Amino acid sequence: MTTSQPGILEPVPALGRYLEFGLQPDADPRDVLARLQDSAIGPELVVGLGPAPLALLGATVAGLRPFPALGGAGCDVPSTQADLWLWLRGSDHGELLHQGRRLQALLAPAFRLDQMIDGFRYDRGLDLSGYEDGTENPVGEAAVAAAIARDQGAGIDGSSFVAVQQWLHDLDHFESLPQGERDFIIGRRLSDNEELDEAPDSAHVKRTAQESFDPEAFVVRRSMPWADVSGYGLIFAAFGKSLDAFEAQLRRMVGAEDGITDGLFRFSRPLSGSYFWCPPLSGGRLDLSALGL
Ligand code: HEM
Protein backbone atom coordinates (compact mmCIF):
# COMPACT_ATOMS: atom_id res chain seq x y z
CA MET A 1 0.00 0.00 0.00
CA THR A 2 1.24 3.49 -0.86
CA THR A 3 1.31 6.08 1.93
CA SER A 4 3.11 9.29 2.74
CA GLN A 5 6.05 9.25 5.17
CA PRO A 6 4.20 9.27 8.52
CA GLY A 7 6.45 11.84 10.22
CA ILE A 8 5.24 14.53 7.81
CA LEU A 9 1.71 14.77 9.16
CA GLU A 10 2.46 13.88 12.80
CA PRO A 11 2.66 16.71 15.33
CA VAL A 12 6.07 18.27 15.95
CA PRO A 13 8.08 15.94 18.25
CA ALA A 14 9.78 16.92 21.51
CA LEU A 15 13.23 16.67 19.85
CA GLY A 16 14.40 16.76 16.27
CA ARG A 17 17.74 16.47 14.52
CA TYR A 18 18.23 17.84 11.02
CA LEU A 19 20.98 16.33 8.89
CA GLU A 20 21.87 17.82 5.52
CA PHE A 21 24.12 15.94 3.12
CA GLY A 22 26.00 16.84 -0.06
CA LEU A 23 26.93 14.41 -2.82
CA GLN A 24 30.52 13.17 -2.66
CA PRO A 25 32.54 14.12 -5.75
CA ASP A 26 31.99 11.67 -8.58
CA ALA A 27 29.52 9.69 -6.48
CA ASP A 28 26.90 7.35 -7.85
CA PRO A 29 24.00 7.48 -5.36
CA ARG A 30 22.23 4.44 -6.84
CA ASP A 31 23.52 1.74 -4.45
CA VAL A 32 23.14 3.89 -1.36
CA LEU A 33 19.58 4.86 -2.21
CA ALA A 34 18.76 1.23 -2.93
CA ARG A 35 20.07 0.36 0.57
CA LEU A 36 18.06 3.19 2.10
CA GLN A 37 15.02 1.51 0.56
CA ASP A 38 15.66 -1.48 2.83
CA SER A 39 15.10 0.65 5.94
CA ALA A 40 11.57 0.71 7.34
CA ILE A 41 10.43 4.34 7.64
CA GLY A 42 8.38 5.08 10.76
CA PRO A 43 7.31 8.39 12.30
CA GLU A 44 10.83 8.86 13.69
CA LEU A 45 12.36 9.71 10.30
CA VAL A 46 11.51 11.84 7.27
CA VAL A 47 13.73 11.56 4.18
CA GLY A 48 14.01 14.19 1.45
CA LEU A 49 16.04 14.19 -1.77
CA GLY A 50 17.36 17.29 -3.51
CA PRO A 51 17.42 17.86 -7.28
CA ALA A 52 21.08 16.81 -7.84
CA PRO A 53 20.87 13.10 -6.94
CA LEU A 54 17.75 12.78 -9.09
CA ALA A 55 19.54 14.39 -12.01
CA LEU A 56 22.48 12.00 -11.56
CA LEU A 57 20.05 9.10 -11.88
CA GLY A 58 18.50 10.66 -14.98
CA ALA A 59 15.17 11.03 -13.12
CA THR A 60 12.84 14.00 -12.95
CA VAL A 61 10.17 14.70 -10.38
CA ALA A 62 7.98 17.44 -11.81
CA GLY A 63 8.17 20.57 -9.68
CA LEU A 64 11.40 19.75 -7.81
CA ARG A 65 13.93 22.52 -8.37
CA PRO A 66 16.75 24.24 -6.46
CA PHE A 67 15.73 26.69 -3.74
CA PRO A 68 15.64 30.21 -5.21
CA ALA A 69 17.87 32.97 -3.81
CA LEU A 70 15.64 36.02 -3.27
CA GLY A 71 16.13 39.49 -1.92
CA GLY A 72 14.28 42.68 -1.24
CA ALA A 73 14.55 45.90 0.72
CA GLY A 74 16.36 44.98 3.94
CA CYS A 75 16.15 41.26 3.43
CA ASP A 76 18.25 38.55 1.89
CA VAL A 77 17.06 34.98 1.37
CA PRO A 78 19.97 32.68 0.50
CA SER A 79 19.83 29.40 -1.37
CA THR A 80 22.12 26.74 0.09
CA GLN A 81 20.56 23.81 -1.73
CA ALA A 82 21.58 20.47 -0.17
CA ASP A 83 21.35 17.04 -1.80
CA LEU A 84 19.73 14.90 0.89
CA TRP A 85 17.84 15.76 4.06
CA LEU A 86 17.00 13.67 7.10
CA TRP A 87 14.66 14.88 9.81
CA LEU A 88 15.11 12.62 12.85
CA ARG A 89 12.20 12.89 15.26
CA GLY A 90 11.91 11.62 18.82
CA SER A 91 12.14 12.36 22.51
CA ASP A 92 15.51 10.88 23.46
CA HIS A 93 18.72 12.62 22.47
CA GLY A 94 20.70 9.39 22.60
CA GLU A 95 18.27 7.64 20.25
CA LEU A 96 18.56 10.49 17.76
CA LEU A 97 22.34 10.30 17.92
CA HIS A 98 22.44 6.56 17.23
CA GLN A 99 19.82 6.70 14.50
CA GLY A 100 21.79 9.54 12.87
CA ARG A 101 25.08 7.61 13.10
CA ARG A 102 23.48 4.56 11.49
CA LEU A 103 22.08 6.56 8.60
CA GLN A 104 25.25 8.60 8.14
CA ALA A 105 27.25 5.36 7.80
CA LEU A 106 24.72 3.91 5.37
CA LEU A 107 24.85 7.02 3.18
CA ALA A 108 28.61 7.66 3.49
CA PRO A 109 29.74 6.08 0.22
CA ALA A 110 27.79 8.68 -1.76
CA PHE A 111 26.80 11.49 0.64
CA ARG A 112 28.87 13.55 3.10
CA LEU A 113 27.28 15.11 6.15
CA ASP A 114 27.48 18.90 5.81
CA GLN A 115 25.15 20.20 8.50
CA MET A 116 23.62 18.94 11.73
CA ILE A 117 21.16 21.02 13.74
CA ASP A 118 19.21 19.97 16.82
CA GLY A 119 15.65 21.23 17.15
CA PHE A 120 13.31 21.14 20.13
CA ARG A 121 9.71 21.86 20.95
CA TYR A 122 9.20 24.94 23.10
CA ASP A 123 6.19 24.75 25.42
CA ARG A 124 3.04 23.88 23.40
CA GLY A 125 4.73 24.68 20.08
CA LEU A 126 5.99 28.23 20.37
CA ASP A 127 8.58 30.06 18.36
CA LEU A 128 11.37 31.39 20.63
CA SER A 129 9.80 34.86 20.24
CA GLY A 130 6.99 33.46 22.39
CA TYR A 131 4.36 33.43 19.61
CA GLU A 132 2.46 30.25 18.85
CA ASP A 133 3.64 28.72 15.59
CA GLY A 134 1.29 26.56 13.52
CA THR A 135 -2.11 27.98 14.52
CA GLU A 136 -3.36 28.26 10.94
CA ASN A 137 -2.01 24.90 9.82
CA PRO A 138 -4.58 22.82 7.95
CA VAL A 139 -5.52 19.66 9.89
CA GLY A 140 -6.97 16.24 9.04
CA GLU A 141 -8.06 15.82 5.42
CA ALA A 142 -7.14 19.44 4.67
CA ALA A 143 -3.56 18.75 5.80
CA VAL A 144 -3.37 15.71 3.52
CA ALA A 145 -4.76 17.75 0.61
CA ALA A 146 -2.19 20.54 1.22
CA ALA A 147 0.89 18.41 1.83
CA ILE A 148 0.58 15.17 -0.13
CA ALA A 149 0.68 14.75 -3.91
CA ARG A 150 -2.17 12.82 -5.55
CA ASP A 151 -3.47 11.96 -9.03
CA GLN A 152 0.03 12.22 -10.50
CA GLY A 153 0.71 8.54 -10.99
CA ALA A 154 2.43 5.70 -9.16
CA GLY A 155 5.74 6.63 -7.57
CA ILE A 156 4.68 10.26 -7.05
CA ASP A 157 1.28 9.89 -5.37
CA GLY A 158 1.81 9.92 -1.59
CA SER A 159 4.99 11.97 -1.88
CA SER A 160 5.51 15.48 -0.54
CA PHE A 161 7.80 18.45 -1.13
CA VAL A 162 9.45 20.36 1.69
CA ALA A 163 11.08 23.78 1.97
CA VAL A 164 13.59 24.02 4.84
CA GLN A 165 15.29 27.16 6.12
CA GLN A 166 17.35 27.87 9.21
CA TRP A 167 16.39 31.29 10.60
CA LEU A 168 18.60 33.19 13.06
CA HIS A 169 16.73 35.40 15.55
CA ASP A 170 17.85 38.57 17.31
CA LEU A 171 15.61 38.38 20.35
CA ASP A 172 17.49 41.13 22.22
CA HIS A 173 16.38 43.53 19.49
CA PHE A 174 12.85 42.07 19.29
CA GLU A 175 12.40 42.31 23.04
CA SER A 176 13.59 45.94 23.01
CA LEU A 177 10.50 46.83 20.96
CA PRO A 178 7.22 47.75 22.69
CA GLN A 179 4.80 44.80 23.01
CA GLY A 180 2.32 46.39 20.58
CA GLU A 181 5.01 46.73 17.91
CA ARG A 182 6.01 43.09 18.34
CA ASP A 183 2.38 42.04 17.94
CA PHE A 184 2.21 44.10 14.72
CA ILE A 185 5.34 42.38 13.37
CA ILE A 186 3.63 39.00 13.74
CA GLY A 187 0.04 40.22 13.21
CA ARG A 188 -1.19 38.39 16.30
CA ARG A 189 -1.46 39.39 19.97
CA LEU A 190 1.02 37.53 22.18
CA SER A 191 -1.32 37.40 25.17
CA ASP A 192 -4.19 35.50 23.50
CA ASN A 193 -2.97 34.70 19.94
CA GLU A 194 -5.82 36.82 18.45
CA GLU A 195 -5.26 37.91 14.86
CA LEU A 196 -5.01 41.71 14.64
CA ASP A 197 -6.99 43.16 11.71
CA GLU A 198 -5.45 46.57 12.36
CA ALA A 199 -1.89 45.27 11.93
CA PRO A 200 0.08 46.79 9.02
CA ASP A 201 0.44 45.03 5.64
CA SER A 202 3.99 44.07 6.65
CA ALA A 203 2.64 41.85 9.47
CA HIS A 204 3.81 38.27 8.94
CA VAL A 205 0.35 36.66 9.00
CA LYS A 206 -0.97 39.27 6.54
CA ARG A 207 1.93 38.62 4.15
CA THR A 208 1.41 34.87 4.29
CA ALA A 209 -2.41 34.57 4.76
CA GLN A 210 -2.96 31.32 2.90
CA GLU A 211 -6.46 32.11 1.55
CA SER A 212 -5.28 35.43 0.13
CA PHE A 213 -3.29 33.82 -2.69
CA ASP A 214 -4.68 32.82 -6.07
CA PRO A 215 -4.66 29.84 -6.08
CA GLU A 216 -4.90 29.51 -2.29
CA ALA A 217 -1.48 28.63 -0.86
CA PHE A 218 -1.90 26.10 1.95
CA VAL A 219 1.10 24.34 3.44
CA VAL A 220 1.70 22.16 6.49
CA ARG A 221 4.31 23.87 8.64
CA ARG A 222 6.36 21.72 11.01
CA SER A 223 8.99 24.11 12.32
CA MET A 224 11.11 23.71 15.46
CA PRO A 225 13.27 26.10 17.48
CA TRP A 226 17.02 25.49 17.46
CA ALA A 227 19.87 26.83 19.60
CA ASP A 228 23.61 26.28 19.74
CA VAL A 229 26.79 28.25 20.42
CA SER A 230 26.28 30.23 17.19
CA GLY A 231 22.84 31.55 18.17
CA TYR A 232 19.20 30.48 18.13
CA GLY A 233 16.10 30.72 15.97
CA LEU A 234 13.71 28.56 13.99
CA ILE A 235 14.18 25.66 11.61
CA PHE A 236 11.29 26.49 9.30
CA ALA A 237 9.87 23.52 7.39
CA ALA A 238 6.81 23.66 5.15
CA PHE A 239 5.47 20.54 3.44
CA GLY A 240 3.37 20.90 0.29
CA LYS A 241 1.95 18.83 -2.55
CA SER A 242 4.23 21.06 -4.60
CA LEU A 243 6.66 23.87 -3.76
CA ASP A 244 4.49 26.54 -5.35
CA ALA A 245 2.48 27.59 -2.27
CA PHE A 246 5.62 28.10 -0.16
CA GLU A 247 7.37 29.99 -2.93
CA ALA A 248 4.40 32.33 -3.42
CA GLN A 249 4.45 33.10 0.32
CA LEU A 250 8.21 33.63 0.36
CA ARG A 251 8.06 35.96 -2.62
CA ARG A 252 5.44 38.05 -0.87
CA MET A 253 7.53 38.10 2.34
CA VAL A 254 10.46 39.70 0.47
CA GLY A 255 8.11 42.23 -1.12
CA ALA A 256 8.38 40.85 -4.67
CA GLU A 257 4.74 41.83 -5.36
CA ASP A 258 4.40 45.22 -3.70
CA GLY A 259 7.77 46.20 -2.22
CA ILE A 260 6.53 45.59 1.35
CA THR A 261 8.96 43.44 3.34
CA ASP A 262 7.70 41.04 6.01
CA GLY A 263 8.12 42.45 9.53
CA LEU A 264 9.86 39.21 10.56
CA PHE A 265 13.02 40.43 8.86
CA ARG A 266 13.28 43.11 11.55
CA PHE A 267 14.43 40.47 14.03
CA SER A 268 15.25 37.32 12.07
CA ARG A 269 17.03 36.27 8.89
CA PRO A 270 17.39 33.01 7.00
CA LEU A 271 20.87 31.46 6.92
CA SER A 272 19.99 28.57 4.61
CA GLY A 273 17.35 27.35 2.18
CA SER A 274 16.76 24.02 0.42
CA TYR A 275 13.98 22.18 -1.37
CA PHE A 276 13.54 18.42 -1.12
CA TRP A 277 11.21 15.76 -2.48
CA CYS A 278 10.00 13.30 0.17
CA PRO A 279 9.24 10.03 -1.65
CA PRO A 280 6.12 8.01 -0.83
CA LEU A 281 6.23 4.70 1.05
CA SER A 282 5.22 1.34 -0.30
CA GLY A 283 4.83 -1.37 2.34
CA GLY A 284 6.45 0.97 4.88
CA ARG A 285 9.63 1.46 2.80
CA LEU A 286 10.69 4.26 0.48
CA ASP A 287 9.14 3.87 -2.97
CA LEU A 288 11.87 5.12 -5.32
CA SER A 289 10.27 3.79 -8.49
CA ALA A 290 10.11 7.38 -9.83
CA LEU A 291 13.93 7.23 -9.83
CA GLY A 292 13.99 3.90 -11.62
CA LEU A 293 15.02 2.05 -8.43
C1 HEM B 1 11.62 33.33 11.54
C2 HEM B 1 10.83 32.59 10.81
C3 HEM B 1 9.34 32.50 11.07
C4 HEM B 1 8.66 32.66 12.22
C5 HEM B 1 9.20 32.98 13.61
C6 HEM B 1 7.26 32.48 11.92
C7 HEM B 1 6.24 32.59 12.85
C8 HEM B 1 4.90 32.52 12.55
C9 HEM B 1 3.84 32.76 13.48
C10 HEM B 1 4.04 33.12 14.95
C11 HEM B 1 2.66 32.61 12.82
C12 HEM B 1 1.24 32.80 13.39
C13 HEM B 1 0.60 31.55 13.87
C14 HEM B 1 0.37 30.50 12.83
O1 HEM B 1 -0.62 30.51 12.08
O2 HEM B 1 1.26 29.64 12.74
C15 HEM B 1 2.98 32.27 11.46
C16 HEM B 1 2.07 32.04 10.47
C17 HEM B 1 2.40 31.65 9.19
N1 HEM B 1 3.65 31.60 8.64
FE1 HEM B 1 5.38 31.96 9.59
N2 HEM B 1 7.13 32.22 10.59
C18 HEM B 1 8.38 32.22 10.02
C19 HEM B 1 8.70 32.03 8.68
C20 HEM B 1 7.78 31.74 7.71
C21 HEM B 1 8.10 31.50 6.33
C22 HEM B 1 9.51 31.55 5.72
C23 HEM B 1 6.93 31.23 5.68
C24 HEM B 1 6.67 30.90 4.24
C25 HEM B 1 7.41 31.39 3.23
C26 HEM B 1 5.87 31.28 6.68
C27 HEM B 1 4.55 30.99 6.43
C28 HEM B 1 3.53 31.16 7.36
C29 HEM B 1 2.13 30.89 7.05
C30 HEM B 1 1.57 30.33 5.76
C31 HEM B 1 1.40 31.23 8.19
C32 HEM B 1 -0.11 31.16 8.39
C33 HEM B 1 -0.73 32.37 7.72
C34 HEM B 1 -2.26 32.29 7.75
O3 HEM B 1 -2.83 31.66 6.86
O4 HEM B 1 -2.83 32.87 8.68
N3 HEM B 1 6.43 31.61 7.89
N4 HEM B 1 4.36 32.24 11.32
Coordinates of C-alpha atoms and ligand atoms in Angstrom, one line a residue:
M1 CA 0.0 0.0 0.0
T2 CA 1.2 3.5 -0.9
T3 CA 1.3 6.1 1.9
S4 CA 3.1 9.3 2.7
Q5 CA 6.0 9.2 5.2
P6 CA 4.2 9.3 8.5
G7 CA 6.5 11.8 10.2
I8 CA 5.2 14.5 7.8
L9 CA 1.7 14.8 9.2
E10 CA 2.5 13.9 12.8
P11 CA 2.7 16.7 15.3
V12 CA 6.1 18.3 15.9
P13 CA 8.1 15.9 18.3
A14 CA 9.8 16.9 21.5
L15 CA 13.2 16.7 19.9
G16 CA 14.4 16.8 16.3
R17 CA 17.7 16.5 14.5
Y18 CA 18.2 17.8 11.0
L19 CA 21.0 16.3 8.9
E20 CA 21.9 17.8 5.5
F21 CA 24.1 15.9 3.1
G22 CA 26.0 16.8 -0.1
L23 CA 26.9 14.4 -2.8
Q24 CA 30.5 13.2 -2.7
P25 CA 32.5 14.1 -5.7
D26 CA 32.0 11.7 -8.6
A27 CA 29.5 9.7 -6.5
D28 CA 26.9 7.4 -7.8
P29 CA 24.0 7.5 -5.4
R30 CA 22.2 4.4 -6.8
D31 CA 23.5 1.7 -4.4
V32 CA 23.1 3.9 -1.4
L33 CA 19.6 4.9 -2.2
A34 CA 18.8 1.2 -2.9
R35 CA 20.1 0.4 0.6
L36 CA 18.1 3.2 2.1
Q37 CA 15.0 1.5 0.6
D38 CA 15.7 -1.5 2.8
S39 CA 15.1 0.7 5.9
A40 CA 11.6 0.7 7.3
I41 CA 10.4 4.3 7.6
G42 CA 8.4 5.1 10.8
P43 CA 7.3 8.4 12.3
E44 CA 10.8 8.9 13.7
L45 CA 12.4 9.7 10.3
V46 CA 11.5 11.8 7.3
V47 CA 13.7 11.6 4.2
G48 CA 14.0 14.2 1.5
L49 CA 16.0 14.2 -1.8
G50 CA 17.4 17.3 -3.5
P51 CA 17.4 17.9 -7.3
A52 CA 21.1 16.8 -7.8
P53 CA 20.9 13.1 -6.9
L54 CA 17.7 12.8 -9.1
A55 CA 19.5 14.4 -12.0
L56 CA 22.5 12.0 -11.6
L57 CA 20.0 9.1 -11.9
G58 CA 18.5 10.7 -15.0
A59 CA 15.2 11.0 -13.1
T60 CA 12.8 14.0 -13.0
V61 CA 10.2 14.7 -10.4
A62 CA 8.0 17.4 -11.8
G63 CA 8.2 20.6 -9.7
L64 CA 11.4 19.7 -7.8
R65 CA 13.9 22.5 -8.4
P66 CA 16.7 24.2 -6.5
F67 CA 15.7 26.7 -3.7
P68 CA 15.6 30.2 -5.2
A69 CA 17.9 33.0 -3.8
L70 CA 15.6 36.0 -3.3
G71 CA 16.1 39.5 -1.9
G72 CA 14.3 42.7 -1.2
A73 CA 14.5 45.9 0.7
G74 CA 16.4 45.0 3.9
C75 CA 16.2 41.3 3.4
D76 CA 18.3 38.6 1.9
V77 CA 17.1 35.0 1.4
P78 CA 20.0 32.7 0.5
S79 CA 19.8 29.4 -1.4
T80 CA 22.1 26.7 0.1
Q81 CA 20.6 23.8 -1.7
A82 CA 21.6 20.5 -0.2
D83 CA 21.3 17.0 -1.8
L84 CA 19.7 14.9 0.9
W85 CA 17.8 15.8 4.1
L86 CA 17.0 13.7 7.1
W87 CA 14.7 14.9 9.8
L88 CA 15.1 12.6 12.8
R89 CA 12.2 12.9 15.3
G90 CA 11.9 11.6 18.8
S91 CA 12.1 12.4 22.5
D92 CA 15.5 10.9 23.5
H93 CA 18.7 12.6 22.5
G94 CA 20.7 9.4 22.6
E95 CA 18.3 7.6 20.2
L96 CA 18.6 10.5 17.8
L97 CA 22.3 10.3 17.9
H98 CA 22.4 6.6 17.2
Q99 CA 19.8 6.7 14.5
G100 CA 21.8 9.5 12.9
R101 CA 25.1 7.6 13.1
R102 CA 23.5 4.6 11.5
L103 CA 22.1 6.6 8.6
Q104 CA 25.2 8.6 8.1
A105 CA 27.2 5.4 7.8
L106 CA 24.7 3.9 5.4
L107 CA 24.8 7.0 3.2
A108 CA 28.6 7.7 3.5
P109 CA 29.7 6.1 0.2
A110 CA 27.8 8.7 -1.8
F111 CA 26.8 11.5 0.6
R112 CA 28.9 13.5 3.1
L113 CA 27.3 15.1 6.2
D114 CA 27.5 18.9 5.8
Q115 CA 25.2 20.2 8.5
M116 CA 23.6 18.9 11.7
I117 CA 21.2 21.0 13.7
D118 CA 19.2 20.0 16.8
G119 CA 15.6 21.2 17.2
F120 CA 13.3 21.1 20.1
R121 CA 9.7 21.9 20.9
Y122 CA 9.2 24.9 23.1
D123 CA 6.2 24.8 25.4
R124 CA 3.0 23.9 23.4
G125 CA 4.7 24.7 20.1
L126 CA 6.0 28.2 20.4
D127 CA 8.6 30.1 18.4
L128 CA 11.4 31.4 20.6
S129 CA 9.8 34.9 20.2
G130 CA 7.0 33.5 22.4
Y131 CA 4.4 33.4 19.6
E132 CA 2.5 30.3 18.9
D133 CA 3.6 28.7 15.6
G134 CA 1.3 26.6 13.5
T135 CA -2.1 28.0 14.5
E136 CA -3.4 28.3 10.9
N137 CA -2.0 24.9 9.8
P138 CA -4.6 22.8 8.0
V139 CA -5.5 19.7 9.9
G140 CA -7.0 16.2 9.0
E141 CA -8.1 15.8 5.4
A142 CA -7.1 19.4 4.7
A143 CA -3.6 18.7 5.8
V144 CA -3.4 15.7 3.5
A145 CA -4.8 17.8 0.6
A146 CA -2.2 20.5 1.2
A147 CA 0.9 18.4 1.8
I148 CA 0.6 15.2 -0.1
A149 CA 0.7 14.7 -3.9
R150 CA -2.2 12.8 -5.6
D151 CA -3.5 12.0 -9.0
Q152 CA 0.0 12.2 -10.5
G153 CA 0.7 8.5 -11.0
A154 CA 2.4 5.7 -9.2
G155 CA 5.7 6.6 -7.6
I156 CA 4.7 10.3 -7.1
D157 CA 1.3 9.9 -5.4
G158 CA 1.8 9.9 -1.6
S159 CA 5.0 12.0 -1.9
S160 CA 5.5 15.5 -0.5
F161 CA 7.8 18.4 -1.1
V162 CA 9.5 20.4 1.7
A163 CA 11.1 23.8 2.0
V164 CA 13.6 24.0 4.8
Q165 CA 15.3 27.2 6.1
Q166 CA 17.4 27.9 9.2
W167 CA 16.4 31.3 10.6
L168 CA 18.6 33.2 13.1
H169 CA 16.7 35.4 15.5
D170 CA 17.8 38.6 17.3
L171 CA 15.6 38.4 20.4
D172 CA 17.5 41.1 22.2
H173 CA 16.4 43.5 19.5
F174 CA 12.8 42.1 19.3
E175 CA 12.4 42.3 23.0
S176 CA 13.6 45.9 23.0
L177 CA 10.5 46.8 21.0
P178 CA 7.2 47.7 22.7
Q179 CA 4.8 44.8 23.0
G180 CA 2.3 46.4 20.6
E181 CA 5.0 46.7 17.9
R182 CA 6.0 43.1 18.3
D183 CA 2.4 42.0 17.9
F184 CA 2.2 44.1 14.7
I185 CA 5.3 42.4 13.4
I186 CA 3.6 39.0 13.7
G187 CA 0.0 40.2 13.2
R188 CA -1.2 38.4 16.3
R189 CA -1.5 39.4 20.0
L190 CA 1.0 37.5 22.2
S191 CA -1.3 37.4 25.2
D192 CA -4.2 35.5 23.5
N193 CA -3.0 34.7 19.9
E194 CA -5.8 36.8 18.5
E195 CA -5.3 37.9 14.9
L196 CA -5.0 41.7 14.6
D197 CA -7.0 43.2 11.7
E198 CA -5.5 46.6 12.4
A199 CA -1.9 45.3 11.9
P200 CA 0.1 46.8 9.0
D201 CA 0.4 45.0 5.6
S202 CA 4.0 44.1 6.6
A203 CA 2.6 41.8 9.5
H204 CA 3.8 38.3 8.9
V205 CA 0.4 36.7 9.0
K206 CA -1.0 39.3 6.5
R207 CA 1.9 38.6 4.1
T208 CA 1.4 34.9 4.3
A209 CA -2.4 34.6 4.8
Q210 CA -3.0 31.3 2.9
E211 CA -6.5 32.1 1.6
S212 CA -5.3 35.4 0.1
F213 CA -3.3 33.8 -2.7
D214 CA -4.7 32.8 -6.1
P215 CA -4.7 29.8 -6.1
E216 CA -4.9 29.5 -2.3
A217 CA -1.5 28.6 -0.9
F218 CA -1.9 26.1 1.9
V219 CA 1.1 24.3 3.4
V220 CA 1.7 22.2 6.5
R221 CA 4.3 23.9 8.6
R222 CA 6.4 21.7 11.0
S223 CA 9.0 24.1 12.3
M224 CA 11.1 23.7 15.5
P225 CA 13.3 26.1 17.5
W226 CA 17.0 25.5 17.5
A227 CA 19.9 26.8 19.6
D228 CA 23.6 26.3 19.7
V229 CA 26.8 28.2 20.4
S230 CA 26.3 30.2 17.2
G231 CA 22.8 31.5 18.2
Y232 CA 19.2 30.5 18.1
G233 CA 16.1 30.7 16.0
L234 CA 13.7 28.6 14.0
I235 CA 14.2 25.7 11.6
F236 CA 11.3 26.5 9.3
A237 CA 9.9 23.5 7.4
A238 CA 6.8 23.7 5.2
F239 CA 5.5 20.5 3.4
G240 CA 3.4 20.9 0.3
K241 CA 2.0 18.8 -2.5
S242 CA 4.2 21.1 -4.6
L243 CA 6.7 23.9 -3.8
D244 CA 4.5 26.5 -5.4
A245 CA 2.5 27.6 -2.3
F246 CA 5.6 28.1 -0.2
E247 CA 7.4 30.0 -2.9
A248 CA 4.4 32.3 -3.4
Q249 CA 4.4 33.1 0.3
L250 CA 8.2 33.6 0.4
R251 CA 8.1 36.0 -2.6
R252 CA 5.4 38.1 -0.9
M253 CA 7.5 38.1 2.3
V254 CA 10.5 39.7 0.5
G255 CA 8.1 42.2 -1.1
A256 CA 8.4 40.9 -4.7
E257 CA 4.7 41.8 -5.4
D258 CA 4.4 45.2 -3.7
G259 CA 7.8 46.2 -2.2
I260 CA 6.5 45.6 1.4
T261 CA 9.0 43.4 3.3
D262 CA 7.7 41.0 6.0
G263 CA 8.1 42.4 9.5
L264 CA 9.9 39.2 10.6
F265 CA 13.0 40.4 8.9
R266 CA 13.3 43.1 11.5
F267 CA 14.4 40.5 14.0
S268 CA 15.3 37.3 12.1
R269 CA 17.0 36.3 8.9
P270 CA 17.4 33.0 7.0
L271 CA 20.9 31.5 6.9
S272 CA 20.0 28.6 4.6
G273 CA 17.4 27.4 2.2
S274 CA 16.8 24.0 0.4
Y275 CA 14.0 22.2 -1.4
F276 CA 13.5 18.4 -1.1
W277 CA 11.2 15.8 -2.5
C278 CA 10.0 13.3 0.2
P279 CA 9.2 10.0 -1.6
P280 CA 6.1 8.0 -0.8
L281 CA 6.2 4.7 1.1
S282 CA 5.2 1.3 -0.3
G283 CA 4.8 -1.4 2.3
G284 CA 6.4 1.0 4.9
R285 CA 9.6 1.5 2.8
L286 CA 10.7 4.3 0.5
D287 CA 9.1 3.9 -3.0
L288 CA 11.9 5.1 -5.3
S289 CA 10.3 3.8 -8.5
A290 CA 10.1 7.4 -9.8
L291 CA 13.9 7.2 -9.8
G292 CA 14.0 3.9 -11.6
L293 CA 15.0 2.0 -8.4
Ligands
HEM1 C1 11.6 33.3 11.5 C2 10.8 32.6 10.8 C3 9.3 32.5 11.1 C4 8.7 32.7 12.2 C5 9.2 33.0 13.6 C6 7.3 32.5 11.9 C7 6.2 32.6 12.9 C8 4.9 32.5 12.5 C9 3.8 32.8 13.5 C10 4.0 33.1 14.9 C11 2.7 32.6 12.8 C12 1.2 32.8 13.4 C13 0.6 31.6 13.9 C14 0.4 30.5 12.8 O1 -0.6 30.5 12.1 O2 1.3 29.6 12.7 C15 3.0 32.3 11.5 C16 2.1 32.0 10.5 C17 2.4 31.7 9.2 N1 3.6 31.6 8.6 FE1 5.4 32.0 9.6 N2 7.1 32.2 10.6 C18 8.4 32.2 10.0 C19 8.7 32.0 8.7 C20 7.8 31.7 7.7 C21 8.1 31.5 6.3 C22 9.5 31.5 5.7 C23 6.9 31.2 5.7 C24 6.7 30.9 4.2 C25 7.4 31.4 3.2 C26 5.9 31.3 6.7 C27 4.5 31.0 6.4 C28 3.5 31.2 7.4 C29 2.1 30.9 7.1 C30 1.6 30.3 5.8 C31 1.4 31.2 8.2 C32 -0.1 31.2 8.4 C33 -0.7 32.4 7.7 C34 -2.3 32.3 7.8 O3 -2.8 31.7 6.9 O4 -2.8 32.9 8.7 N3 6.4 31.6 7.9 N4 4.4 32.2 11.3

